[in-house]
Amino acid sequence: EAQVTQNPRYLITVTGKKLTVTCSQNMNHEYMSWYRQDPGLGLRQIYYSMNVEVTDKGDVPEGYKVSRKEKRNFPLILESPSPNQTSLYFCASSLSRGTNYGYTFGSGTRLTVV
Amino acid sequence: AQKITQTQPGMFVQEKEAVTLDCTYDTSDPSYGLFWYKQPSSGEMIFLIYQGSYDQQNATEGRYSLNFQKARKSANLVISASQLGDSAMYFCAMREPKRDDKIIFGKGTRLHILP
């Protein structure tokens, strides 16, 4: 089944404890992206990647890191999480760049930082 | 300025009625794509329908259709014969040929279907 797999679904952690949210897609998609969703603010892009070893900041990159060593994987790293990073996170991928390509989303990761 | 505007934060509709969810967008690019996504209470994002800026006909996917009015920059989602399972948050979104090539989302409309 074609999908984007995100783990974990739920995570509660403490301030400052490094964590990684994994994202993997099996569709050979070039473009991958991380979003966070917050009430009243909608979905905002954190980082994106056009292809392997090509990543760039989105609208809200502070406090996050990413890497794209393989085409299928695009992990999101929080080196020192803070409570303001409590949010619902989505990994998404699309076949390529282009206005006619939509995203396939992962199931989301609900992160709580205490 | 918002690129995607959804003016209805919430809607209540009787089951089996048709529903129109409003969306207006702002772009100066002649080429763009418009999307609608559904987010049920479980949280996942489900793709519903796509409309390209050069498409001559309105997109349809089963009970979903997109009322595309290019001159008005409007891309309303129409759900025919609504069902209880249609209760969810609905997001209108746009992809422009920009450097970051991202999809921009509206704030969403929460739809409640009443039995």
PDB file of C-alpha atoms in Angstrom:
ATOM      1  CA  GLU A   1       0.000   0.000   0.000  1.00  0.00           C
ATOM      2  CA  ALA A   2       1.312   3.438  -0.981  1.00  0.00           C
ATOM      3  CA  GLN A   3       1.743   5.439   2.170  1.00  0.00           C
ATOM      4  CA  VAL A   4       3.687   7.809   4.365  1.00  0.00           C
ATOM      5  CA  THR A   5       4.547   6.209   7.697  1.00  0.00           C
ATOM      6  CA  GLN A   6       5.153   8.440  10.660  1.00  0.00           C
ATOM      7  CA  ASN A   7       6.224   7.337  14.119  1.00  0.00           C
ATOM      8  CA  PRO A   8       5.371   7.669  16.881  1.00  0.00           C
ATOM      9  CA  ARG A   9       1.669   8.637  16.758  1.00  0.00           C
ATOM     10  CA  TYR A  10       1.767  10.063  20.269  1.00  0.00           C
ATOM     11  CA  LEU A  11       4.712  11.281  22.309  1.00  0.00           C
ATOM     12  CA  ILE A  12       4.993  12.976  25.669  1.00  0.00           C
ATOM     13  CA  THR A  13       8.467  14.179  26.556  1.00  0.00           C
ATOM     14  CA  VAL A  14      10.221  16.560  28.907  1.00  0.00           C
ATOM     15  CA  THR A  15      11.821  19.855  28.064  1.00  0.00           C
ATOM     16  CA  GLY A  16      15.325  19.475  26.671  1.00  0.00           C
ATOM     17  CA  LYS A  17      15.268  15.763  25.909  1.00  0.00           C
ATOM     18  CA  LYS A  18      16.239  15.228  22.288  1.00  0.00           C
ATOM     19  CA  LEU A  19      13.738  13.360  20.150  1.00  0.00           C
ATOM     20  CA  THR A  20      13.287  12.214  16.572  1.00  0.00           C
ATOM     21  CA  VAL A  21      10.042  11.736  14.691  1.00  0.00           C
ATOM     22  CA  THR A  22      10.542   9.355  11.804  1.00  0.00           C
ATOM     23  CA  CYS A  23       8.912   9.633   8.391  1.00  0.00           C
ATOM     24  CA  SER A  24       9.179   7.145   5.567  1.00  0.00           C
ATOM     25  CA  GLN A  25       7.402   6.945   2.211  1.00  0.00           C
ATOM     26  CA  ASN A  26       7.260   4.010  -0.201  1.00  0.00           C
ATOM     27  CA  MET A  27       6.144   5.895  -3.312  1.00  0.00           C
ATOM     28  CA  ASN A  28       9.536   7.090  -4.591  1.00  0.00           C
ATOM     29  CA  HIS A  29       8.420  10.676  -4.025  1.00  0.00           C
ATOM     30  CA  GLU A  30      10.999  13.383  -4.547  1.00  0.00           C
ATOM     31  CA  TYR A  31       9.437  16.130  -2.427  1.00  0.00           C
ATOM     32  CA  MET A  32       8.951  15.727   1.331  1.00  0.00           C
ATOM     33  CA  SER A  33       7.871  18.217   3.933  1.00  0.00           C
ATOM     34  CA  TRP A  34       7.119  18.643   7.622  1.00  0.00           C
ATOM     35  CA  TYR A  35       4.221  20.713   8.923  1.00  0.00           C
ATOM     36  CA  ARG A  36       2.955  21.551  12.343  1.00  0.00           C
ATOM     37  CA  GLN A  37      -0.724  22.177  13.039  1.00  0.00           C
ATOM     38  CA  ASP A  38      -1.817  24.453  15.852  1.00  0.00           C
ATOM     39  CA  PRO A  39      -5.304  25.704  16.759  1.00  0.00           C
ATOM     40  CA  GLY A  40      -6.007  29.047  15.140  1.00  0.00           C
ATOM     41  CA  LEU A  41      -2.759  28.973  13.172  1.00  0.00           C
ATOM     42  CA  GLY A  42      -3.524  26.180  10.740  1.00  0.00           C
ATOM     43  CA  LEU A  43      -0.754  24.159   9.101  1.00  0.00           C
ATOM     44  CA  ARG A  44       2.669  25.736   8.823  1.00  0.00           C
ATOM     45  CA  GLN A  45       5.633  24.310   6.999  1.00  0.00           C
ATOM     46  CA  ILE A  46       8.722  23.588   9.103  1.00  0.00           C
ATOM     47  CA  TYR A  47      11.204  22.157   6.593  1.00  0.00           C
ATOM     48  CA  TYR A  48      11.062  20.689   3.134  1.00  0.00           C
ATOM     49  CA  SER A  49      13.265  18.622   0.864  1.00  0.00           C
ATOM     50  CA  MET A  50      13.301  18.634  -2.924  1.00  0.00           C
ATOM     51  CA  ASN A  51      15.400  15.468  -3.119  1.00  0.00           C
ATOM     52  CA  VAL A  52      18.157  13.530  -1.406  1.00  0.00           C
ATOM     53  CA  GLU A  53      20.596  15.814   0.425  1.00  0.00           C
ATOM     54  CA  VAL A  54      18.522  18.886  -0.539  1.00  0.00           C
ATOM     55  CA  THR A  55      16.679  20.442   2.398  1.00  0.00           C
ATOM     56  CA  ASP A  56      15.571  23.952   3.198  1.00  0.00           C
ATOM     57  CA  LYS A  57      13.756  25.925   5.862  1.00  0.00           C
ATOM     58  CA  GLY A  58      10.048  26.493   5.734  1.00  0.00           C
ATOM     59  CA  ASP A  59       8.112  29.141   7.623  1.00  0.00           C
ATOM     60  CA  VAL A  60       8.792  27.977  11.191  1.00  0.00           C
ATOM     61  CA  PRO A  61      12.154  26.133  11.279  1.00  0.00           C
ATOM     62  CA  GLU A  62      13.467  27.355  14.655  1.00  0.00           C
ATOM     63  CA  GLY A  63      14.147  24.505  17.053  1.00  0.00           C
ATOM     64  CA  TYR A  64      14.000  21.784  14.408  1.00  0.00           C
ATOM     65  CA  LYS A  65      16.443  19.901  12.223  1.00  0.00           C
ATOM     66  CA  VAL A  66      15.926  17.499   9.329  1.00  0.00           C
ATOM     67  CA  SER A  67      18.003  15.286   7.106  1.00  0.00           C
ATOM     68  CA  ARG A  68      17.411  13.487   3.804  1.00  0.00           C
ATOM     69  CA  LYS A  69      20.113  10.873   3.409  1.00  0.00           C
ATOM     70  CA  GLU A  70      17.818   8.504   1.520  1.00  0.00           C
ATOM     71  CA  LYS A  71      14.927   9.316  -0.741  1.00  0.00           C
ATOM     72  CA  ARG A  72      12.355   7.492   1.365  1.00  0.00           C
ATOM     73  CA  ASN A  73      13.226   8.887   4.812  1.00  0.00           C
ATOM     74  CA  PHE A  74      12.862  12.400   6.190  1.00  0.00           C
ATOM     75  CA  PRO A  75      13.211  12.464   9.987  1.00  0.00           C
ATOM     76  CA  LEU A  76      12.368  15.506  12.092  1.00  0.00           C
ATOM     77  CA  ILE A  77      14.733  16.148  14.983  1.00  0.00           C
ATOM     78  CA  LEU A  78      14.045  18.291  18.024  1.00  0.00           C
ATOM     79  CA  GLU A  79      17.434  18.751  19.691  1.00  0.00           C
ATOM     80  CA  SER A  80      16.101  20.470  22.799  1.00  0.00           C
ATOM     81  CA  PRO A  81      12.300  20.442  22.808  1.00  0.00           C
ATOM     82  CA  SER A  82      10.411  23.206  24.567  1.00  0.00           C
ATOM     83  CA  PRO A  83       6.727  23.453  25.556  1.00  0.00           C
ATOM     84  CA  ASN A  84       5.987  25.767  22.606  1.00  0.00           C
ATOM     85  CA  GLN A  85       6.767  22.837  20.324  1.00  0.00           C
ATOM     86  CA  THR A  86       3.741  20.983  21.650  1.00  0.00           C
ATOM     87  CA  SER A  87       1.758  20.441  18.481  1.00  0.00           C
ATOM     88  CA  LEU A  88       0.391  18.014  15.913  1.00  0.00           C
ATOM     89  CA  TYR A  89       3.087  17.234  13.352  1.00  0.00           C
ATOM     90  CA  PHE A  90       2.584  15.946   9.836  1.00  0.00           C
ATOM     91  CA  CYS A  91       5.039  14.540   7.371  1.00  0.00           C
ATOM     92  CA  ALA A  92       3.912  14.830   3.757  1.00  0.00           C
ATOM     93  CA  SER A  93       5.304  13.847   0.387  1.00  0.00           C
ATOM     94  CA  SER A  94       4.553  14.520  -3.258  1.00  0.00           C
ATOM     95  CA  LEU A  95       5.792  12.826  -6.403  1.00  0.00           C
ATOM     96  CA  SER A  96       7.582  15.920  -7.556  1.00  0.00           C
ATOM     97  CA  ARG A  97       7.524  19.654  -7.589  1.00  0.00           C
ATOM     98  CA  GLY A  98       4.664  21.124  -9.543  1.00  0.00           C
ATOM     99  CA  THR A  99       1.310  22.690  -8.994  1.00  0.00           C
ATOM    100  CA  ASN A 100      -0.580  19.583 -10.041  1.00  0.00           C
ATOM    101  CA  TYR A 101       0.909  17.367  -7.336  1.00  0.00           C
ATOM    102  CA  GLY A 102      -0.813  17.151  -3.993  1.00  0.00           C
ATOM    103  CA  TYR A 103       0.545  15.781  -0.758  1.00  0.00           C
ATOM    104  CA  THR A 104       0.164  12.360   0.729  1.00  0.00           C
ATOM    105  CA  PHE A 105       0.212  12.816   4.480  1.00  0.00           C
ATOM    106  CA  GLY A 106       1.397  10.625   7.293  1.00  0.00           C
ATOM    107  CA  SER A 107      -1.025   9.883  10.128  1.00  0.00           C
ATOM    108  CA  GLY A 108       0.387  12.652  12.299  1.00  0.00           C
ATOM    109  CA  THR A 109       2.380  12.765  15.523  1.00  0.00           C
ATOM    110  CA  ARG A 110       0.822  14.416  18.530  1.00  0.00           C
ATOM    111  CA  LEU A 111       3.719  15.754  20.599  1.00  0.00           C
ATOM    112  CA  THR A 112       3.433  17.118  24.108  1.00  0.00           C
ATOM    113  CA  VAL A 113       6.474  18.725  25.729  1.00  0.00           C
ATOM    114  CA  VAL A 114       6.169  19.238  29.496  1.00  0.00           C
TER     115      VAL A 114
ATOM    116  CA  ALA B   1      -2.402  38.889   3.604  1.00  0.00           C
ATOM    117  CA  GLN B   2      -3.869  35.423   3.667  1.00  0.00           C
ATOM    118  CA  LYS B   3      -3.363  33.393   0.546  1.00  0.00           C
ATOM    119  CA  ILE B   4      -6.241  31.041   1.305  1.00  0.00           C
ATOM    120  CA  THR B   5      -9.358  32.291   3.047  1.00  0.00           C
ATOM    121  CA  GLN B   6     -12.042  30.063   4.469  1.00  0.00           C
ATOM    122  CA  THR B   7     -14.668  32.335   5.965  1.00  0.00           C
ATOM    123  CA  GLN B   8     -16.778  29.674   7.686  1.00  0.00           C
ATOM    124  CA  PRO B   9     -15.125  28.491  10.909  1.00  0.00           C
ATOM    125  CA  GLY B  10     -17.992  26.090  11.523  1.00  0.00           C
ATOM    126  CA  MET B  11     -21.124  24.774   9.827  1.00  0.00           C
ATOM    127  CA  PHE B  12     -24.046  22.624  10.885  1.00  0.00           C
ATOM    128  CA  VAL B  13     -25.908  20.757   8.148  1.00  0.00           C
ATOM    129  CA  GLN B  14     -28.716  18.228   8.204  1.00  0.00           C
ATOM    130  CA  GLU B  15     -27.854  14.761   6.954  1.00  0.00           C
ATOM    131  CA  LYS B  16     -28.617  14.159   3.249  1.00  0.00           C
ATOM    132  CA  GLU B  17     -28.464  17.880   2.423  1.00  0.00           C
ATOM    133  CA  ALA B  18     -25.852  19.304   0.071  1.00  0.00           C
ATOM    134  CA  VAL B  19     -23.061  21.370   1.609  1.00  0.00           C
ATOM    135  CA  THR B  20     -20.937  24.137   0.137  1.00  0.00           C
ATOM    136  CA  LEU B  21     -17.685  25.032   1.863  1.00  0.00           C
ATOM    137  CA  ASP B  22     -16.273  28.373   0.765  1.00  0.00           C
ATOM    138  CA  CYS B  23     -12.703  29.062  -0.252  1.00  0.00           C
ATOM    139  CA  THR B  24     -11.099  32.079  -1.880  1.00  0.00           C
ATOM    140  CA  TYR B  25      -7.454  32.328  -2.816  1.00  0.00           C
ATOM    141  CA  ASP B  26      -4.948  34.955  -3.766  1.00  0.00           C
ATOM    142  CA  THR B  27      -2.200  34.483  -6.325  1.00  0.00           C
ATOM    143  CA  SER B  28      -0.639  36.358  -9.204  1.00  0.00           C
ATOM    144  CA  ASP B  29       0.679  33.194 -10.864  1.00  0.00           C
ATOM    145  CA  PRO B  30      -1.307  31.955 -13.864  1.00  0.00           C
ATOM    146  CA  SER B  31      -0.385  28.367 -12.985  1.00  0.00           C
ATOM    147  CA  TYR B  32      -1.489  26.932  -9.657  1.00  0.00           C
ATOM    148  CA  GLY B  33      -3.223  23.952  -8.161  1.00  0.00           C
ATOM    149  CA  LEU B  34      -6.096  23.927  -5.705  1.00  0.00           C
ATOM    150  CA  PHE B  35      -6.783  21.095  -3.276  1.00  0.00           C
ATOM    151  CA  TRP B  36      -9.255  20.126  -0.604  1.00  0.00           C
ATOM    152  CA  TYR B  37      -8.355  17.914   2.340  1.00  0.00           C
ATOM    153  CA  LYS B  38     -10.533  16.358   5.033  1.00  0.00           C
ATOM    154  CA  GLN B  39      -9.359  15.924   8.605  1.00  0.00           C
ATOM    155  CA  PRO B  40     -11.641  13.704  10.703  1.00  0.00           C
ATOM    156  CA  SER B  41     -11.450  13.710  14.493  1.00  0.00           C
ATOM    157  CA  SER B  42      -8.834  10.946  14.323  1.00  0.00           C
ATOM    158  CA  GLY B  43      -6.450  13.562  12.929  1.00  0.00           C
ATOM    159  CA  GLU B  44      -5.239  12.235   9.605  1.00  0.00           C
ATOM    160  CA  MET B  45      -5.319  14.376   6.463  1.00  0.00           C
ATOM    161  CA  ILE B  46      -7.230  12.881   3.568  1.00  0.00           C
ATOM    162  CA  PHE B  47      -6.989  14.219   0.021  1.00  0.00           C
ATOM    163  CA  LEU B  48     -10.402  14.845  -1.540  1.00  0.00           C
ATOM    164  CA  ILE B  49     -10.141  16.702  -4.817  1.00  0.00           C
ATOM    165  CA  TYR B  50      -7.807  18.697  -7.077  1.00  0.00           C
ATOM    166  CA  GLN B  51      -8.388  21.526  -9.566  1.00  0.00           C
ATOM    167  CA  GLY B  52      -5.707  22.898 -11.865  1.00  0.00           C
ATOM    168  CA  SER B  53      -5.794  26.550 -12.831  1.00  0.00           C
ATOM    169  CA  TYR B  54      -5.941  25.672 -16.528  1.00  0.00           C
ATOM    170  CA  ASP B  55      -8.623  23.043 -16.172  1.00  0.00           C
ATOM    171  CA  GLN B  56     -11.680  24.012 -18.169  1.00  0.00           C
ATOM    172  CA  GLN B  57     -14.112  21.849 -16.256  1.00  0.00           C
ATOM    173  CA  ASN B  58     -14.886  21.710 -12.567  1.00  0.00           C
ATOM    174  CA  ALA B  59     -13.321  18.721 -10.842  1.00  0.00           C
ATOM    175  CA  THR B  60     -15.540  15.971  -9.464  1.00  0.00           C
ATOM    176  CA  GLU B  61     -14.749  12.948  -7.289  1.00  0.00           C
ATOM    177  CA  GLY B  62     -17.777  10.929  -6.281  1.00  0.00           C
ATOM    178  CA  ARG B  63     -19.903  13.071  -3.958  1.00  0.00           C
ATOM    179  CA  TYR B  64     -17.316  15.865  -4.018  1.00  0.00           C
ATOM    180  CA  SER B  65     -17.185  18.579  -6.631  1.00  0.00           C
ATOM    181  CA  LEU B  66     -15.213  21.778  -6.822  1.00  0.00           C
ATOM    182  CA  ASN B  67     -17.000  24.910  -7.956  1.00  0.00           C
ATOM    183  CA  PHE B  68     -14.085  26.722  -9.606  1.00  0.00           C
ATOM    184  CA  GLN B  69     -14.674  30.376 -10.466  1.00  0.00           C
ATOM    185  CA  LYS B  70     -11.312  31.594 -11.697  1.00  0.00           C
ATOM    186  CA  ALA B  71     -12.182  35.255 -12.189  1.00  0.00           C
ATOM    187  CA  ARG B  72     -13.476  35.451  -8.635  1.00  0.00           C
ATOM    188  CA  LYS B  73     -10.554  33.359  -7.318  1.00  0.00           C
ATOM    189  CA  SER B  74     -13.009  31.048  -5.681  1.00  0.00           C
ATOM    190  CA  ALA B  75     -12.770  27.259  -5.224  1.00  0.00           C
ATOM    191  CA  ASN B  76     -15.732  26.095  -3.187  1.00  0.00           C
ATOM    192  CA  LEU B  77     -16.142  22.453  -2.232  1.00  0.00           C
ATOM    193  CA  VAL B  78     -19.596  20.974  -2.720  1.00  0.00           C
ATOM    194  CA  ILE B  79     -20.543  17.765  -0.940  1.00  0.00           C
ATOM    195  CA  SER B  80     -23.734  16.230  -2.238  1.00  0.00           C
ATOM    196  CA  ALA B  81     -26.050  14.150  -0.050  1.00  0.00           C
ATOM    197  CA  SER B  82     -24.074  14.650   3.138  1.00  0.00           C
ATOM    198  CA  GLN B  83     -23.500  11.738   5.513  1.00  0.00           C
ATOM    199  CA  LEU B  84     -22.695  11.557   9.214  1.00  0.00           C
ATOM    200  CA  GLY B  85     -19.177  10.453   8.288  1.00  0.00           C
ATOM    201  CA  ASP B  86     -18.628  13.786   6.548  1.00  0.00           C
ATOM    202  CA  SER B  87     -18.338  15.485   9.930  1.00  0.00           C
ATOM    203  CA  ALA B  88     -14.749  16.720   9.970  1.00  0.00           C
ATOM    204  CA  MET B  89     -12.478  19.696   9.448  1.00  0.00           C
ATOM    205  CA  TYR B  90     -12.021  20.645   5.801  1.00  0.00           C
ATOM    206  CA  PHE B  91      -9.008  22.489   4.462  1.00  0.00           C
ATOM    207  CA  CYS B  92      -8.694  24.348   1.196  1.00  0.00           C
ATOM    208  CA  ALA B  93      -5.125  24.538  -0.091  1.00  0.00           C
ATOM    209  CA  MET B  94      -3.087  25.920  -2.991  1.00  0.00           C
ATOM    210  CA  ARG B  95       0.244  25.093  -4.578  1.00  0.00           C
ATOM    211  CA  GLU B  96       2.049  27.795  -6.530  1.00  0.00           C
ATOM    212  CA  PRO B  97       5.245  27.521  -8.563  1.00  0.00           C
ATOM    213  CA  LYS B  98       7.357  29.246  -5.915  1.00  0.00           C
ATOM    214  CA  ARG B  99      10.893  28.451  -4.776  1.00  0.00           C
ATOM    215  CA  ASP B 100       9.750  26.373  -1.808  1.00  0.00           C
ATOM    216  CA  ASP B 101       6.925  24.825  -3.841  1.00  0.00           C
ATOM    217  CA  LYS B 102       4.897  24.248  -0.708  1.00  0.00           C
ATOM    218  CA  ILE B 103       1.180  23.784  -0.346  1.00  0.00           C
ATOM    219  CA  ILE B 104      -0.470  26.619   1.589  1.00  0.00           C
ATOM    220  CA  PHE B 105      -3.498  25.788   3.695  1.00  0.00           C
ATOM    221  CA  GLY B 106      -6.490  27.788   4.810  1.00  0.00           C
ATOM    222  CA  LYS B 107      -7.522  27.800   8.463  1.00  0.00           C
ATOM    223  CA  GLY B 108     -10.240  25.247   7.835  1.00  0.00           C
ATOM    224  CA  THR B 109     -13.997  24.835   8.226  1.00  0.00           C
ATOM    225  CA  ARG B 110     -15.386  22.447  10.802  1.00  0.00           C
ATOM    226  CA  LEU B 111     -18.429  20.691   9.380  1.00  0.00           C
ATOM    227  CA  HIS B 112     -20.980  19.022  11.620  1.00  0.00           C
ATOM    228  CA  ILE B 113     -23.576  16.753  10.025  1.00  0.00           C
ATOM    229  CA  LEU B 114     -26.738  16.446  12.105  1.00  0.00           C
ATOM    230  CA  PRO B 115     -28.811  13.210  12.073  1.00  0.00           C
TER     231      PRO B 115
END
